[in-house]
Tab-separated table of C-alpha atoms in Angstrom:
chain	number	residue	atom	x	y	z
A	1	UNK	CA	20.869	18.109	5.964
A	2	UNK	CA	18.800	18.570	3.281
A	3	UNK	CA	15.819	20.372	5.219
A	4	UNK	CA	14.975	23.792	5.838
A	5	UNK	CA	13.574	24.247	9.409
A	6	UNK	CA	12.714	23.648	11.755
A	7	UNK	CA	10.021	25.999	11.495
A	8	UNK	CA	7.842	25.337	14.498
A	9	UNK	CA	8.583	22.945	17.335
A	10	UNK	CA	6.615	21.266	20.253
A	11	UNK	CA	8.040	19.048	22.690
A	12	UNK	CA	9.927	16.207	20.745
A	13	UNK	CA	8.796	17.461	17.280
A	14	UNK	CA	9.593	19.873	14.617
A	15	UNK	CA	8.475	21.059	11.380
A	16	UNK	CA	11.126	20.483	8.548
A	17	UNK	CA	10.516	21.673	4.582
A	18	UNK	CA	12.397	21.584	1.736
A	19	UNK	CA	9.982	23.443	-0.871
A	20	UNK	CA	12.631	22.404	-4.155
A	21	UNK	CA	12.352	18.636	-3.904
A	22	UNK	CA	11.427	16.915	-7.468
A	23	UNK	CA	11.171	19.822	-9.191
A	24	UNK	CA	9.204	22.200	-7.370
A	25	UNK	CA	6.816	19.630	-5.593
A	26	UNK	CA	8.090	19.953	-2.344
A	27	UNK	CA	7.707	17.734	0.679
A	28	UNK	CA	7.206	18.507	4.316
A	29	UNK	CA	8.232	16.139	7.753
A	30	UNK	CA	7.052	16.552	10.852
A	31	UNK	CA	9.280	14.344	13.084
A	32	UNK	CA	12.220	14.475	15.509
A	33	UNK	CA	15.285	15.667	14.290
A	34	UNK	CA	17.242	12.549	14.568
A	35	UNK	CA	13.801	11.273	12.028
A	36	UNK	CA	14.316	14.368	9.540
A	37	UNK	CA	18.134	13.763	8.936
A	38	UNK	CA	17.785	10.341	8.807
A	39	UNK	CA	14.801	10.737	5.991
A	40	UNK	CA	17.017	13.107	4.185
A	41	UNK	CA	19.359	10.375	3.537
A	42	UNK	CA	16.886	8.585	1.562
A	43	UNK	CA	17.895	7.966	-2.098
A	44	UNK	CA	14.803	9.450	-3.210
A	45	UNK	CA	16.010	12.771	-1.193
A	46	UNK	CA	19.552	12.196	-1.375
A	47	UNK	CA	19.681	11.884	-4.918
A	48	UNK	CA	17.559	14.749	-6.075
A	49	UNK	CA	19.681	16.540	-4.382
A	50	UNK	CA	22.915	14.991	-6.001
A	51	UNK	CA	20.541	16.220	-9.027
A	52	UNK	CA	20.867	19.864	-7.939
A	53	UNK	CA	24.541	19.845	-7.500
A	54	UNK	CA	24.753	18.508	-11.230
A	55	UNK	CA	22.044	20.625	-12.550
A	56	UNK	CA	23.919	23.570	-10.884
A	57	UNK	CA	27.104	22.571	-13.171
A	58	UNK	CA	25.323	22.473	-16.044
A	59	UNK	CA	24.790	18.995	-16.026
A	60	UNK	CA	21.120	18.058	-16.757
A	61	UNK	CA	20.055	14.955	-15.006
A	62	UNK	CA	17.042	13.150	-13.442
A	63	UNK	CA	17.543	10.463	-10.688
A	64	UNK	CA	13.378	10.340	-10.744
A	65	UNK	CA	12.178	10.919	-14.091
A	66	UNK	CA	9.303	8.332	-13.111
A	67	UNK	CA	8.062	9.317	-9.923
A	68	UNK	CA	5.882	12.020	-9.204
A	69	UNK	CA	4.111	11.672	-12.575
A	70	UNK	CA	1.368	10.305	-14.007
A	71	UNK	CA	1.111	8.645	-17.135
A	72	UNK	CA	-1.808	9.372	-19.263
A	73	UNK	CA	-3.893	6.651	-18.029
A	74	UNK	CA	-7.095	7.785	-16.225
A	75	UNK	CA	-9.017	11.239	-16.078
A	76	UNK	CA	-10.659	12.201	-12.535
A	77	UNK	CA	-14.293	12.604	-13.003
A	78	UNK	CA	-17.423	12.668	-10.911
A	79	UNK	CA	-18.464	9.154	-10.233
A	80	UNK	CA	-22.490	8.511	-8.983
A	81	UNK	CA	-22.809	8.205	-4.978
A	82	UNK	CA	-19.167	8.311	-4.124
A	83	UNK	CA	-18.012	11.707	-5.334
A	84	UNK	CA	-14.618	12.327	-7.360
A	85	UNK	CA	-12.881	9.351	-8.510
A	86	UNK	CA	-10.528	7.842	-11.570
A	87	UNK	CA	-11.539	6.416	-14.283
A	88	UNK	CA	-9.488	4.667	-17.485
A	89	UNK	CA	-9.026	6.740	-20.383
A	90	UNK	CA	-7.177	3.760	-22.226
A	91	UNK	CA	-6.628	-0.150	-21.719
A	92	UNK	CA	-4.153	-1.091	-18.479
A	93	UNK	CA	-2.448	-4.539	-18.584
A	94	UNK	CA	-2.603	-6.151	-15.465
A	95	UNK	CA	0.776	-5.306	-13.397
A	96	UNK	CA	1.061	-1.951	-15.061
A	97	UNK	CA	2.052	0.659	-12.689
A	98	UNK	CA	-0.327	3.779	-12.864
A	99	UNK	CA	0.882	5.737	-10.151
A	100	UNK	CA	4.341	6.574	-8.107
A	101	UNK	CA	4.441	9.478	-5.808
A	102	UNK	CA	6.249	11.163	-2.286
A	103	UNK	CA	4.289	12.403	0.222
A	104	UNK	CA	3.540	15.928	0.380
A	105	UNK	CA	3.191	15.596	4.464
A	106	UNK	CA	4.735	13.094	6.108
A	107	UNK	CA	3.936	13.194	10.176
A	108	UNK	CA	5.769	10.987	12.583
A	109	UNK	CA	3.592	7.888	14.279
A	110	UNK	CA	3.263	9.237	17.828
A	111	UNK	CA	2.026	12.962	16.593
A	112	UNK	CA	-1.498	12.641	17.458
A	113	UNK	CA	-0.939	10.810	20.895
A	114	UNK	CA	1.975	13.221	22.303
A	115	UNK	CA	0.639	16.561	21.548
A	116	UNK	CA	-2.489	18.552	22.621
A	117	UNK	CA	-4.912	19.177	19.699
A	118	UNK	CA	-3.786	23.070	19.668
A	119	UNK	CA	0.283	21.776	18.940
A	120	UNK	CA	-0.859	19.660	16.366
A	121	UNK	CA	-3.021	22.461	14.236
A	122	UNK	CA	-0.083	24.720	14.741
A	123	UNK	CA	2.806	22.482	13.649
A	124	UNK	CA	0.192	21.320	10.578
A	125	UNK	CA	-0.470	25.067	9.655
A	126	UNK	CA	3.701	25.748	9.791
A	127	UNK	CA	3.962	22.520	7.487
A	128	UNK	CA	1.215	23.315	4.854
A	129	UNK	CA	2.751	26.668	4.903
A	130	UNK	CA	5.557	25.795	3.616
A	131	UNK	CA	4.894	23.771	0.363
A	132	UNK	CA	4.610	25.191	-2.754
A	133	UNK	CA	1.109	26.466	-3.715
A	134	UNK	CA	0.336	23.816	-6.185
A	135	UNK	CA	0.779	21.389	-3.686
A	136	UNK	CA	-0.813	22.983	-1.151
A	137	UNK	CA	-3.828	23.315	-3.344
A	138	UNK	CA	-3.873	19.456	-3.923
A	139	UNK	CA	-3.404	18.698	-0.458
A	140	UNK	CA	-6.165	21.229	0.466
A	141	UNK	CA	-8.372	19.806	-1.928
A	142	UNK	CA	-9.184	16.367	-0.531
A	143	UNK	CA	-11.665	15.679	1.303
A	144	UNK	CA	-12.116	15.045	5.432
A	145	UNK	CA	-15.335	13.706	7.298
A	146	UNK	CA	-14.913	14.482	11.196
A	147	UNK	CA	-15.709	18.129	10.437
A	148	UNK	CA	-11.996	18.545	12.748
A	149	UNK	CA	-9.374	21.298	11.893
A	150	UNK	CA	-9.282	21.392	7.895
A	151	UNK	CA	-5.672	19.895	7.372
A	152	UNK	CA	-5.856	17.752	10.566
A	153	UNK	CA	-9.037	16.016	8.765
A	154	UNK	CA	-7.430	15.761	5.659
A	155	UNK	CA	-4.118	13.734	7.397
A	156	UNK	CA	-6.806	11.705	9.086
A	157	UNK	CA	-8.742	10.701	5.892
A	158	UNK	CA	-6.397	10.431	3.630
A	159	UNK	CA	-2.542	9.513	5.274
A	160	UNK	CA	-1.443	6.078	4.800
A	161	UNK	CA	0.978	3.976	7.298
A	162	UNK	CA	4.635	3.911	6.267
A	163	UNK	CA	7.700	2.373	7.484
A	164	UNK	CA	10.652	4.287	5.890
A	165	UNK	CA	13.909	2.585	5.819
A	166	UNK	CA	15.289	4.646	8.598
A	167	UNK	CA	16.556	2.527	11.181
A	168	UNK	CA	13.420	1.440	14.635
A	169	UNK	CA	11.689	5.108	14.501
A	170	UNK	CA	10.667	4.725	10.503
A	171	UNK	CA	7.064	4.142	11.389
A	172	UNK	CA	4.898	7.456	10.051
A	173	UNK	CA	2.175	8.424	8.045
A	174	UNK	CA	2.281	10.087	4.552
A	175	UNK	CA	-0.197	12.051	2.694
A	176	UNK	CA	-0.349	11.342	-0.717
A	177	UNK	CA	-2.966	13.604	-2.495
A	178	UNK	CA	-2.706	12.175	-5.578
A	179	UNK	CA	-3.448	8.570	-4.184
A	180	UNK	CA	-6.163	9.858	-2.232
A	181	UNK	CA	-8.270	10.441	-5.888
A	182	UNK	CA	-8.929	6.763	-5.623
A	183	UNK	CA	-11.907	5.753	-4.298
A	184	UNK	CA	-12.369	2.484	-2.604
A	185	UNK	CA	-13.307	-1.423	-3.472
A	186	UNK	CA	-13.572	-4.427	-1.400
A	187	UNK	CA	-12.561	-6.172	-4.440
A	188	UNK	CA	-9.962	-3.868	-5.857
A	189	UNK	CA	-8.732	-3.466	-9.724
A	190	UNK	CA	-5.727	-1.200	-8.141
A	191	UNK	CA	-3.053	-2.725	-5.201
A	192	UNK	CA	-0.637	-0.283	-3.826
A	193	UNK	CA	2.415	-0.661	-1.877
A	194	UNK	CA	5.031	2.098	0.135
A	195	UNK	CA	8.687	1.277	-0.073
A	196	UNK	CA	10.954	2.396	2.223
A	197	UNK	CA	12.096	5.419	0.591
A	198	UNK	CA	9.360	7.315	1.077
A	199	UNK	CA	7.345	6.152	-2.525
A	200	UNK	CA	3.930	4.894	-3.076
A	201	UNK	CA	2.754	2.522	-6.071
A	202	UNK	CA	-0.005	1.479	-8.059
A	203	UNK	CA	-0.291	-1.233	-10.386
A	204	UNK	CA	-3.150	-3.139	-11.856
A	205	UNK	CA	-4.085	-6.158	-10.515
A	206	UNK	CA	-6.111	-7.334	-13.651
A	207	UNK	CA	-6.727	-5.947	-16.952
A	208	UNK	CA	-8.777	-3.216	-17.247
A	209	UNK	CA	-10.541	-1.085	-19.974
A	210	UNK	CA	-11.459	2.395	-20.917
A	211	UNK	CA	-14.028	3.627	-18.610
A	212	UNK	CA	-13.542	1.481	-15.865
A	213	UNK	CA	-13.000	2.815	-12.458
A	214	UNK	CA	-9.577	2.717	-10.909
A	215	UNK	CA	-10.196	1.000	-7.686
A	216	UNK	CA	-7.808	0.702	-4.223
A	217	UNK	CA	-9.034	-1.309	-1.353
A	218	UNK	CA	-8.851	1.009	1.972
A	219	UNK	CA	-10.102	-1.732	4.205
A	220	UNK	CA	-8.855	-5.555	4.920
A	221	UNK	CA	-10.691	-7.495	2.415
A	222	UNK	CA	-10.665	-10.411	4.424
A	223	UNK	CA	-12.989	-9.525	6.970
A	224	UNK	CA	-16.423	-10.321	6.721
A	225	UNK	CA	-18.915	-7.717	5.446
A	226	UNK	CA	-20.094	-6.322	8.502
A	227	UNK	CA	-16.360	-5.373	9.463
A	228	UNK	CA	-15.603	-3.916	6.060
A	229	UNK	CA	-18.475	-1.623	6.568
A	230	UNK	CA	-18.317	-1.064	10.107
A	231	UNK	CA	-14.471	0.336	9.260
A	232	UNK	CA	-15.649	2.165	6.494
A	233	UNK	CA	-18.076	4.325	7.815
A	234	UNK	CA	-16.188	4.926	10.953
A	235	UNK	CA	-13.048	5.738	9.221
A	236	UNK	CA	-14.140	7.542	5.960
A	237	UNK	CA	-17.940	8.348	6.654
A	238	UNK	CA	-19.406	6.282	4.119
A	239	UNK	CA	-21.143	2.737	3.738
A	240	UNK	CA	-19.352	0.893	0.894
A	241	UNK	CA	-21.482	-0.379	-1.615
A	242	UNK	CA	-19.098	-2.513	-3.839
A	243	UNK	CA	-20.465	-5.538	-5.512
A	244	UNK	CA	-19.128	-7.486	-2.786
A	245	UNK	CA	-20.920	-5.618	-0.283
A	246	UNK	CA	-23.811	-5.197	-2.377
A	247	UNK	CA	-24.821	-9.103	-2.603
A	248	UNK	CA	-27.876	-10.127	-1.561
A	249	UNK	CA	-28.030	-11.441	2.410
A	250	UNK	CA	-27.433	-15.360	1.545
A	251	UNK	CA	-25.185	-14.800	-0.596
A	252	UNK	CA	-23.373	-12.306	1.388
A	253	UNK	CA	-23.662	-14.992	4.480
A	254	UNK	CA	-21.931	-17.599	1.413
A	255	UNK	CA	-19.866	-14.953	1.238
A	256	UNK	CA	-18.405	-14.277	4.511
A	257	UNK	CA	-18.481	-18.241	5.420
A	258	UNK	CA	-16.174	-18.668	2.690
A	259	UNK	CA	-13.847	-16.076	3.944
A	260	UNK	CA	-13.575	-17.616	7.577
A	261	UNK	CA	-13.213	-20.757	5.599
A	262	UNK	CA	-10.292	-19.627	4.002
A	263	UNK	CA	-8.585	-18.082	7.314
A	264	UNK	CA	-9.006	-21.783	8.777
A	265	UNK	CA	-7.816	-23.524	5.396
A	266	UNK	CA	-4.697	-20.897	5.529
A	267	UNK	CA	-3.645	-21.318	8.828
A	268	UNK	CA	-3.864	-25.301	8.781
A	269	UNK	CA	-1.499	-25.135	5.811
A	270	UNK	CA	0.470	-22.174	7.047
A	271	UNK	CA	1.212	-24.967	10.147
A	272	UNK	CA	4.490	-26.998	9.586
A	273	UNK	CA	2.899	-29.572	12.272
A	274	UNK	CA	-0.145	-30.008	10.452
A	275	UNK	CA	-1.465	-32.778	9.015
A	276	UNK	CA	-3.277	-32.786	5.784
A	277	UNK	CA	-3.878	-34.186	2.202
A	278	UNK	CA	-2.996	-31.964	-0.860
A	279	UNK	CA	-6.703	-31.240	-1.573
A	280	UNK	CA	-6.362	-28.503	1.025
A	281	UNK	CA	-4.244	-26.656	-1.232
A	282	UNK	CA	-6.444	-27.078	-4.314
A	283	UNK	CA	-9.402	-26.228	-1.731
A	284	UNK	CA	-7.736	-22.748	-0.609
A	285	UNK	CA	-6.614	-21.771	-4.014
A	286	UNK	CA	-10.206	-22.511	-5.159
A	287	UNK	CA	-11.868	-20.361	-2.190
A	288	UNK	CA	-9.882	-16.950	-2.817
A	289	UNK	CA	-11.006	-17.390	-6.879
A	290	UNK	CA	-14.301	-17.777	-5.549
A	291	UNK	CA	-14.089	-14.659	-3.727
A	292	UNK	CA	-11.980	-12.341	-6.082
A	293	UNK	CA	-9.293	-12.567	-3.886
A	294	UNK	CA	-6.711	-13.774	-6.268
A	295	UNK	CA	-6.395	-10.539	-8.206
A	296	UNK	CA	-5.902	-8.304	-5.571
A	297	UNK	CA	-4.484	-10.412	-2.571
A	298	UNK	CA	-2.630	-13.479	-4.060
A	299	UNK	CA	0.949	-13.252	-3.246
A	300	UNK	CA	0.869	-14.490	0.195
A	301	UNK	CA	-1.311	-17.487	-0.799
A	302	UNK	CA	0.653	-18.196	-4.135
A	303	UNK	CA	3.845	-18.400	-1.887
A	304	UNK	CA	2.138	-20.449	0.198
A	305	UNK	CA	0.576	-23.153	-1.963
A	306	UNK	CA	3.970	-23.376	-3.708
A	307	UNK	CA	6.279	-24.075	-0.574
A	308	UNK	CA	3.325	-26.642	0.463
A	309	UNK	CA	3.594	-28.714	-3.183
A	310	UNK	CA	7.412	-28.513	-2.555
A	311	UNK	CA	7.001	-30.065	1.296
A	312	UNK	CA	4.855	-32.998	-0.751
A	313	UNK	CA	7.505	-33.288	-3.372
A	314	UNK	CA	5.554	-32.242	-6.192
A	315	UNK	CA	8.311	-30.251	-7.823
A	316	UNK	CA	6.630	-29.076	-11.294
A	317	UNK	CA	3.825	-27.250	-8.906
A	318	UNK	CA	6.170	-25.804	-6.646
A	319	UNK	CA	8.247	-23.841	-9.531
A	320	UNK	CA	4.690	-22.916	-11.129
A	321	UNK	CA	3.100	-21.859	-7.850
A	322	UNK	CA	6.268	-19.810	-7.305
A	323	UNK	CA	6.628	-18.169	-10.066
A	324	UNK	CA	3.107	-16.758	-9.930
A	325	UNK	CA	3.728	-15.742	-6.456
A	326	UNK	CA	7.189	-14.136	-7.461
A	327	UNK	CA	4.814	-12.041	-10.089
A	328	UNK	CA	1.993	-11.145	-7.194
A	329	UNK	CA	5.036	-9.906	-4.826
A	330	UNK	CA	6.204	-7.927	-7.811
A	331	UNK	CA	2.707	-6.289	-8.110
A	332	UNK	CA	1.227	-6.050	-4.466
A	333	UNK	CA	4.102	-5.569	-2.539
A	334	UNK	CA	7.792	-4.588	-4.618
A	335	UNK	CA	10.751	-6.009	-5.440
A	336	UNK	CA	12.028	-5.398	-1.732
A	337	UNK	CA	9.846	-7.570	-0.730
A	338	UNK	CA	10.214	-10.622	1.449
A	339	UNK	CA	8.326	-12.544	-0.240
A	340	UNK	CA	10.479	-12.077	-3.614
A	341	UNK	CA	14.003	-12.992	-1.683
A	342	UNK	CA	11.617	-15.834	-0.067
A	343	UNK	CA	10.470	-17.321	-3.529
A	344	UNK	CA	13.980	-16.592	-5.810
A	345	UNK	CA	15.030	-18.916	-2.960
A	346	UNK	CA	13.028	-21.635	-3.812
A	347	UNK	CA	13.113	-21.182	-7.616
A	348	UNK	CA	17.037	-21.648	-7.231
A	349	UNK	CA	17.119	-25.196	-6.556
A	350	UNK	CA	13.774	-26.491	-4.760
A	351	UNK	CA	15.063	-29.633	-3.929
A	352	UNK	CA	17.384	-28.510	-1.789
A	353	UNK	CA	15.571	-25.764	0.268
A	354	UNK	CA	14.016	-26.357	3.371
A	355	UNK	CA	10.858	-27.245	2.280
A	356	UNK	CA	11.125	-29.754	0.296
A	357	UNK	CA	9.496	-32.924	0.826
A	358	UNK	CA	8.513	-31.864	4.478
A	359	UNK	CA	5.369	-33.030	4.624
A	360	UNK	CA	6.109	-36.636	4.016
């Protein structure tokens, strides 16, 4: 294995470290063991340390020059009524990628409900311990809200889900202190993704230009605006006041009836027993420009709309519609993603997929 540890156990859990990983960064699991050898077989792990054992010969090589960098993109600056956040220092083309980092912590799914609030300061203390000091000082410089145990509120605030490619038990939660600089947007300039080794990525959903801020979405944007805020202030301790959020009350009520209009427009089409006219695909595409959705949140719709003009037999849409959705997949969700292997499918030869000309 490539781990140190374990440091500290409780019941099913244990502390693992290994302080050297991309150059110094380090990375700490808390997880069963089973979990921790399993994660160390990642290629992101795996292969740094293949990069060792070259290194070691004399051999100087990188398997992740591009992760765990940041290109030159954005400066962190105070930003009015919502603290620190990131800003453009230069123009970003839509489906650049501005970010790609590990965890620092990574904590296994079940931590919180299967220990006592005592094991889980201790094993977080043994784990913070244990990384490097520069990225203990990142981690330890987010911010919490709950006023809890300092790096408990921290994991709280800032740790995203993540499903690592590790066989059933994969499902844990990474911190990311980096990521957590961004601050958050209904209506997001910024999508992110995880894949399943252990990486999380940025990219820019539209254009954007110097002195913009960089933008994620923490909440589902398709809920209506009394959820969004609801979630925000309960999970972050602050009322979101995006421009979406912001709109006056009628057109926030427009607003929100156009967003339970599009989960009823989605789910007709989304039905292969459905009956409808093509206008409902025109209709839904319409609704998410309406509200900024098809920036941010377009791939699943774009896939979508394109199998639906290849059920009708309208071949020309179906290759355009799914070759904008190939290029949302690409952006909001990888190129691991299901909905890439699901639209190179149809691309291939639409007349013969399963689709095609269903709806007649």
């Amino acid at each position: 294995t490539a781990w140190q540890g374990p440091h500290a156990c409780y019941g099913d859990f244990c502390v693992y470290s290994k302080p050297d990983f991309s150059g110094g960064r380090g990375i700490v699991v808390i997880s069963l063991k089973k979990n921790a050898e399993a994660i160390s077989m990642l290629p992101v792990l795996s292969e740094d340390r293949v990069a060792e054992i070259f290194q070691s010969q004399g051999v100087n090589v990188n398997f992740t020059d591009e992760v765990n960098t940041s290109p030159p993109l954005f400066r962190a600056t105070a930003i009015p009524g919502k603290g620190i956040g990131l800003v453009a220092t230069q123009p970003i083309r839509r489906g650049q990628r501005i970010m790609a980092y590990t965890p620092a912590i990574v904590v296994h799914r079940k931590f919180i409900d299967d220990l006592s609030k005592d094991e889980q300061y201790r094993l977080l203390e043994a784990g913070i311990g244990r990384l490097p000091m520069a990225t203990r000082d990142i981690v330890m410089a987010q911010m919490g809200h709950s006023g809890d145990h300092r790096v408990l509120d921290i994991m709280m605030t800032n740790s995203f889900e993540m499903w690592m490619d590790i066989g059933q038990d994969g499902h844990h939660f990474g911190n990311f202190p980096e990521v957590s600089r961004y601050n958050h947007d209904c209506r997001p300039n910024v999508v992110y993704y995880i894949d399943g080794d252990l990486t999380h990525y940025t990219h820019a959903v539209r254009d954007i230009q110097p002195g913009e801020e960089l933008a994620i979405s923490y909440v589902d944007s398709f809920r209506v605006r009394s959820v969004r805020q609801d979630r925000a202030q309960r999970s972050w301790g602050f009322k979101c006041t995006c421009s979406s959020c912001s709109l006056p009350e009628p057109l926030a009520n427009a607003s929100d009836n156009r967003l339970w209009r599009i989960y009823e427009v989605e789910n007709q089409i989304g039905d292969w027993n459905a009956k409808f006219e093509p206008e409902a695909i025109e209709l839904l595409l319409s609704l998410y420009q309406q509200e900024r959705l098809h920036e941010s949140h377009s791939a699943g719709v774009l896939g979508l709309v394109a199998l639906n003009y290849n059920a009708f037999g309208k071949q020309e849409l179906a290759i355009k519609y799914a070759l904008l959705a190939l290029e949302a997949e690409l952006i909001e969700n990888g190129p691991k993603s299901r909905g890439v292997q699901s639209m190179l499918l149809l691309l291939e030869e639409p007349k013969a997929h399963w689709s095609w000309r269903k709806r007649i």
